Amino acid sequence: MARLCWKCREKISRHHTGYLCYACQEKRIEKMIADGEDLVDAVGYAEILGVDSAEQLRRLARKGVLAPHVPEVRRWCWRKKDIEAWFKQKQRAGDVLRRTAMGIASNLRTCRYDSVICLSLSDKIGSKVYGQEHIMGTTDTGRVEPIDLVKVDRAVALNALEQLPKKDFPEFIDITDWADLTYDRINEDFIVRLEAYF
Ligand SMILES: [Zn+2]
């Protein structure tokens, strides 16, 4: 059965993907420009991202790490405001990951170097790493009492862990949860790498 353009009801070829004929696609773009939309093509987007070819842009698109382009139009184009919104959202997500990694790093440092908390190097750090409960530790003045750790959202923290490349963080080989880290894997070098990653 022949397919028809959703807009003008012209026949469109079987090999044509999408719902609009090419003429209607072009009209759609012209209309957006007439409406004052700031449109960016693939070359323009590549420039914004600082990648040097449209081919690289396509590679990024396949990974799903670009702003959504204008739908139903074969020629790739983006509304500038969608690109800007995407950047803002990405930045917010990055901020959350960074804050979470810093919180985890702080808790790793506190637990690892506190002789009340870290009794044996072969122990796992456990849920302490997420800082949700008070635990007995050593205060700045040397007294042993309940201390505060940094509260960290576990789901975000696990997401962050997934993004750490194992080749740069061999500490995570065979580990899928921060709580499973044993104290012997935690040292200052690891903590500093973690603080610098996001
Ligand atoms: Zn049409």
Short mmCIF file of C-alpha atoms and ligand atoms in Angstrom, two decimals:
data_model
loop_
_atom_site.label_atom_id
_atom_site.label_comp_id
_atom_site.label_asym_id
_atom_site.label_seq_id
_atom_site.Cartn_x
_atom_site.Cartn_y
_atom_site.Cartn_z
CA MET A 1 0.00 0.00 0.00
CA ALA A 2 1.29 3.43 -0.92
CA ARG A 3 2.24 5.73 1.91
CA LEU A 4 1.04 9.27 1.93
CA CYS A 5 2.59 12.43 3.30
CA TRP A 6 0.83 13.32 6.55
CA LYS A 7 0.57 16.92 5.51
CA CYS A 8 -0.16 17.16 1.77
CA ARG A 9 -1.26 13.55 1.13
CA GLU A 10 1.21 13.18 -1.75
CA LYS A 11 2.49 9.66 -2.30
CA ILE A 12 5.90 9.02 -0.72
CA SER A 13 8.26 6.27 -1.73
CA ARG A 14 8.59 3.08 0.30
CA HIS A 15 12.23 3.84 0.94
CA HIS A 16 11.41 7.21 2.40
CA THR A 17 11.61 7.18 6.18
CA GLY A 18 9.39 9.48 8.18
CA TYR A 19 5.96 10.88 7.61
CA LEU A 20 6.44 14.03 5.55
CA CYS A 21 7.37 14.30 1.87
CA TYR A 22 10.59 16.18 1.18
CA ALA A 23 8.74 19.27 -0.05
CA CYS A 24 6.76 19.42 3.20
CA GLN A 25 9.94 18.89 5.21
CA GLU A 26 11.53 21.90 3.54
CA LYS A 27 8.36 23.92 4.10
CA ARG A 28 8.46 22.98 7.74
CA ILE A 29 11.99 24.36 8.05
CA GLU A 30 11.07 27.54 6.15
CA LYS A 31 8.09 28.03 8.43
CA MET A 32 10.23 27.66 11.55
CA ILE A 33 12.68 30.25 10.22
CA ALA A 34 9.80 32.57 9.32
CA ASP A 35 8.50 32.15 12.87
CA GLY A 36 11.81 33.47 14.14
CA GLU A 37 13.30 30.13 15.26
CA ASP A 38 17.05 30.16 15.41
CA LEU A 39 18.03 26.98 13.54
CA VAL A 40 21.43 25.32 13.53
CA ASP A 41 22.57 22.77 10.96
CA ALA A 42 25.04 19.92 11.48
CA VAL A 43 28.04 22.09 10.60
CA GLY A 44 26.88 24.76 13.04
CA TYR A 45 26.31 22.22 15.80
CA ALA A 46 29.72 20.64 15.21
CA GLU A 47 31.21 24.12 15.59
CA ILE A 48 29.33 24.75 18.85
CA LEU A 49 30.61 21.45 20.25
CA GLY A 50 34.12 22.03 18.98
CA VAL A 51 34.24 18.81 16.97
CA ASP A 52 35.79 19.21 13.56
CA SER A 53 33.51 17.29 11.26
CA ALA A 54 29.92 16.38 10.61
CA GLU A 55 31.08 12.75 10.68
CA GLN A 56 32.14 13.15 14.31
CA LEU A 57 28.77 14.73 14.99
CA ARG A 58 27.02 11.69 13.51
CA ARG A 59 29.09 9.46 15.77
CA LEU A 60 27.94 11.47 18.79
CA ALA A 61 24.36 11.29 17.54
CA ARG A 62 24.56 7.50 17.38
CA LYS A 63 25.70 7.47 20.99
CA GLY A 64 22.62 9.52 21.82
CA VAL A 65 24.57 12.41 23.31
CA LEU A 66 23.16 15.28 21.25
CA ALA A 67 20.18 17.54 21.76
CA PRO A 68 17.05 16.26 19.97
CA HIS A 69 16.97 17.56 16.40
CA VAL A 70 13.87 18.88 14.66
CA PRO A 71 11.73 15.77 14.11
CA GLU A 72 10.37 14.57 10.78
CA VAL A 73 12.97 16.46 8.80
CA ARG A 74 15.58 14.49 6.88
CA ARG A 75 18.09 17.30 6.80
CA TRP A 76 19.51 17.50 10.29
CA CYS A 77 18.77 20.72 12.06
CA TRP A 78 18.31 21.83 15.62
CA ARG A 79 16.55 24.67 17.30
CA LYS A 80 19.21 26.72 19.03
CA LYS A 81 17.12 26.90 22.19
CA ASP A 82 16.96 23.06 22.32
CA ILE A 83 20.75 22.92 22.17
CA GLU A 84 21.03 25.51 24.94
CA ALA A 85 18.47 23.70 27.12
CA TRP A 86 20.36 20.47 26.56
CA PHE A 87 23.64 22.08 27.65
CA LYS A 88 22.03 23.42 30.82
CA GLN A 89 20.54 20.06 31.66
CA LYS A 90 23.83 18.32 31.04
CA GLN A 91 25.61 20.82 33.24
CA ARG A 92 23.11 20.26 36.06
CA ALA A 93 23.59 16.50 35.79
CA GLY A 94 27.36 17.04 35.86
CA ASP A 95 27.07 19.22 38.96
CA VAL A 96 25.11 16.53 40.78
CA LEU A 97 27.66 13.85 39.86
CA ARG A 98 30.51 16.08 40.95
CA ARG A 99 28.90 16.90 44.30
CA THR A 100 28.15 13.23 44.88
CA ALA A 101 31.67 12.10 44.03
CA MET A 102 33.09 14.76 46.38
CA GLY A 103 30.79 13.54 49.17
CA ILE A 104 31.83 9.94 48.62
CA ALA A 105 35.49 10.95 48.53
CA SER A 106 35.12 12.80 51.82
CA ASN A 107 33.44 9.78 53.45
CA LEU A 108 36.10 7.41 52.09
CA ARG A 109 38.81 9.61 53.57
CA THR A 110 37.10 9.96 56.94
CA CYS A 111 36.37 6.25 57.30
CA ARG A 112 39.69 5.01 55.96
CA TYR A 113 41.90 7.13 58.21
CA ASP A 114 39.80 6.98 61.39
CA SER A 115 41.18 4.22 63.58
CA VAL A 116 37.84 3.79 65.33
CA ILE A 117 35.94 3.25 62.08
CA CYS A 118 38.59 1.35 60.14
CA LEU A 119 39.51 -1.52 62.40
CA SER A 120 40.77 -3.91 59.78
CA LEU A 121 41.99 -3.24 56.23
CA SER A 122 40.21 -6.31 54.92
CA ASP A 123 36.78 -5.00 56.05
CA LYS A 124 34.30 -3.50 53.61
CA ILE A 125 33.38 0.14 54.13
CA GLY A 126 29.68 -0.78 53.89
CA SER A 127 26.77 1.64 53.83
CA LYS A 128 28.81 4.16 55.85
CA VAL A 129 30.12 5.37 52.50
CA TYR A 130 26.69 6.94 51.83
CA GLY A 131 26.80 8.86 55.10
CA GLN A 132 23.11 8.39 55.89
CA GLU A 133 23.54 7.44 59.55
CA HIS A 134 25.63 8.67 62.44
CA ILE A 135 28.53 6.43 63.24
CA MET A 136 31.07 6.36 66.06
CA GLY A 137 34.26 8.04 65.02
CA THR A 138 37.01 10.33 66.22
CA THR A 139 36.32 14.06 66.43
CA ASP A 140 38.89 16.78 65.68
CA THR A 141 39.64 16.98 69.40
CA GLY A 142 40.31 13.24 69.57
CA ARG A 143 37.14 12.18 71.35
CA VAL A 144 35.23 9.10 70.24
CA GLU A 145 31.61 10.02 69.59
CA PRO A 146 28.96 9.97 66.84
CA ILE A 147 30.30 11.91 63.85
CA ASP A 148 28.65 13.31 60.75
CA LEU A 149 29.54 12.03 57.32
CA VAL A 150 28.43 13.66 54.08
CA LYS A 151 24.95 12.43 53.07
CA VAL A 152 25.10 11.02 49.56
CA ASP A 153 22.26 9.76 47.37
CA ARG A 154 22.99 6.09 46.71
CA ALA A 155 21.34 5.96 43.28
CA VAL A 156 23.35 8.94 42.03
CA ALA A 157 26.50 7.49 43.57
CA LEU A 158 25.98 4.16 41.80
CA ASN A 159 25.43 6.03 38.54
CA ALA A 160 28.71 7.88 39.13
CA LEU A 161 30.51 4.61 39.84
CA GLU A 162 29.28 3.18 36.56
CA GLN A 163 30.81 6.10 34.69
CA LEU A 164 34.29 5.66 36.17
CA PRO A 165 36.48 3.81 33.65
CA LYS A 166 37.91 0.64 35.20
CA LYS A 167 41.27 1.24 33.55
CA ASP A 168 41.69 4.47 35.50
CA PHE A 169 40.03 3.05 38.60
CA PRO A 170 41.25 -0.53 39.04
CA GLU A 171 39.88 -0.34 42.60
CA PHE A 172 36.46 -1.16 41.12
CA ILE A 173 37.40 -4.37 39.40
CA ASP A 174 34.77 -6.90 40.56
CA ILE A 175 32.94 -4.18 42.49
CA THR A 176 29.57 -2.66 41.56
CA ASP A 177 28.75 -0.85 44.81
CA TRP A 178 30.82 1.67 46.76
CA ALA A 179 29.83 -0.20 49.92
CA ASP A 180 31.81 -3.24 48.75
CA LEU A 181 35.13 -1.37 48.72
CA THR A 182 37.48 -2.88 51.24
CA TYR A 183 39.68 -0.45 53.18
CA ASP A 184 42.85 -1.85 51.63
CA ARG A 185 41.67 -0.51 48.23
CA ILE A 186 41.11 2.98 49.59
CA ASN A 187 44.11 5.28 49.70
CA GLU A 188 44.82 8.96 49.17
CA ASP A 189 45.84 8.50 45.54
CA PHE A 190 42.50 6.83 44.74
CA ILE A 191 40.53 9.50 46.61
CA VAL A 192 42.32 12.33 44.77
CA ARG A 193 41.67 10.64 41.40
CA LEU A 194 38.02 10.38 42.33
CA GLU A 195 37.81 14.04 43.35
CA ALA A 196 39.32 15.11 40.04
CA TYR A 197 37.22 12.93 37.72
CA PHE A 198 33.87 14.68 37.34
ZN ZN B 1 3.94 16.60 1.73
#
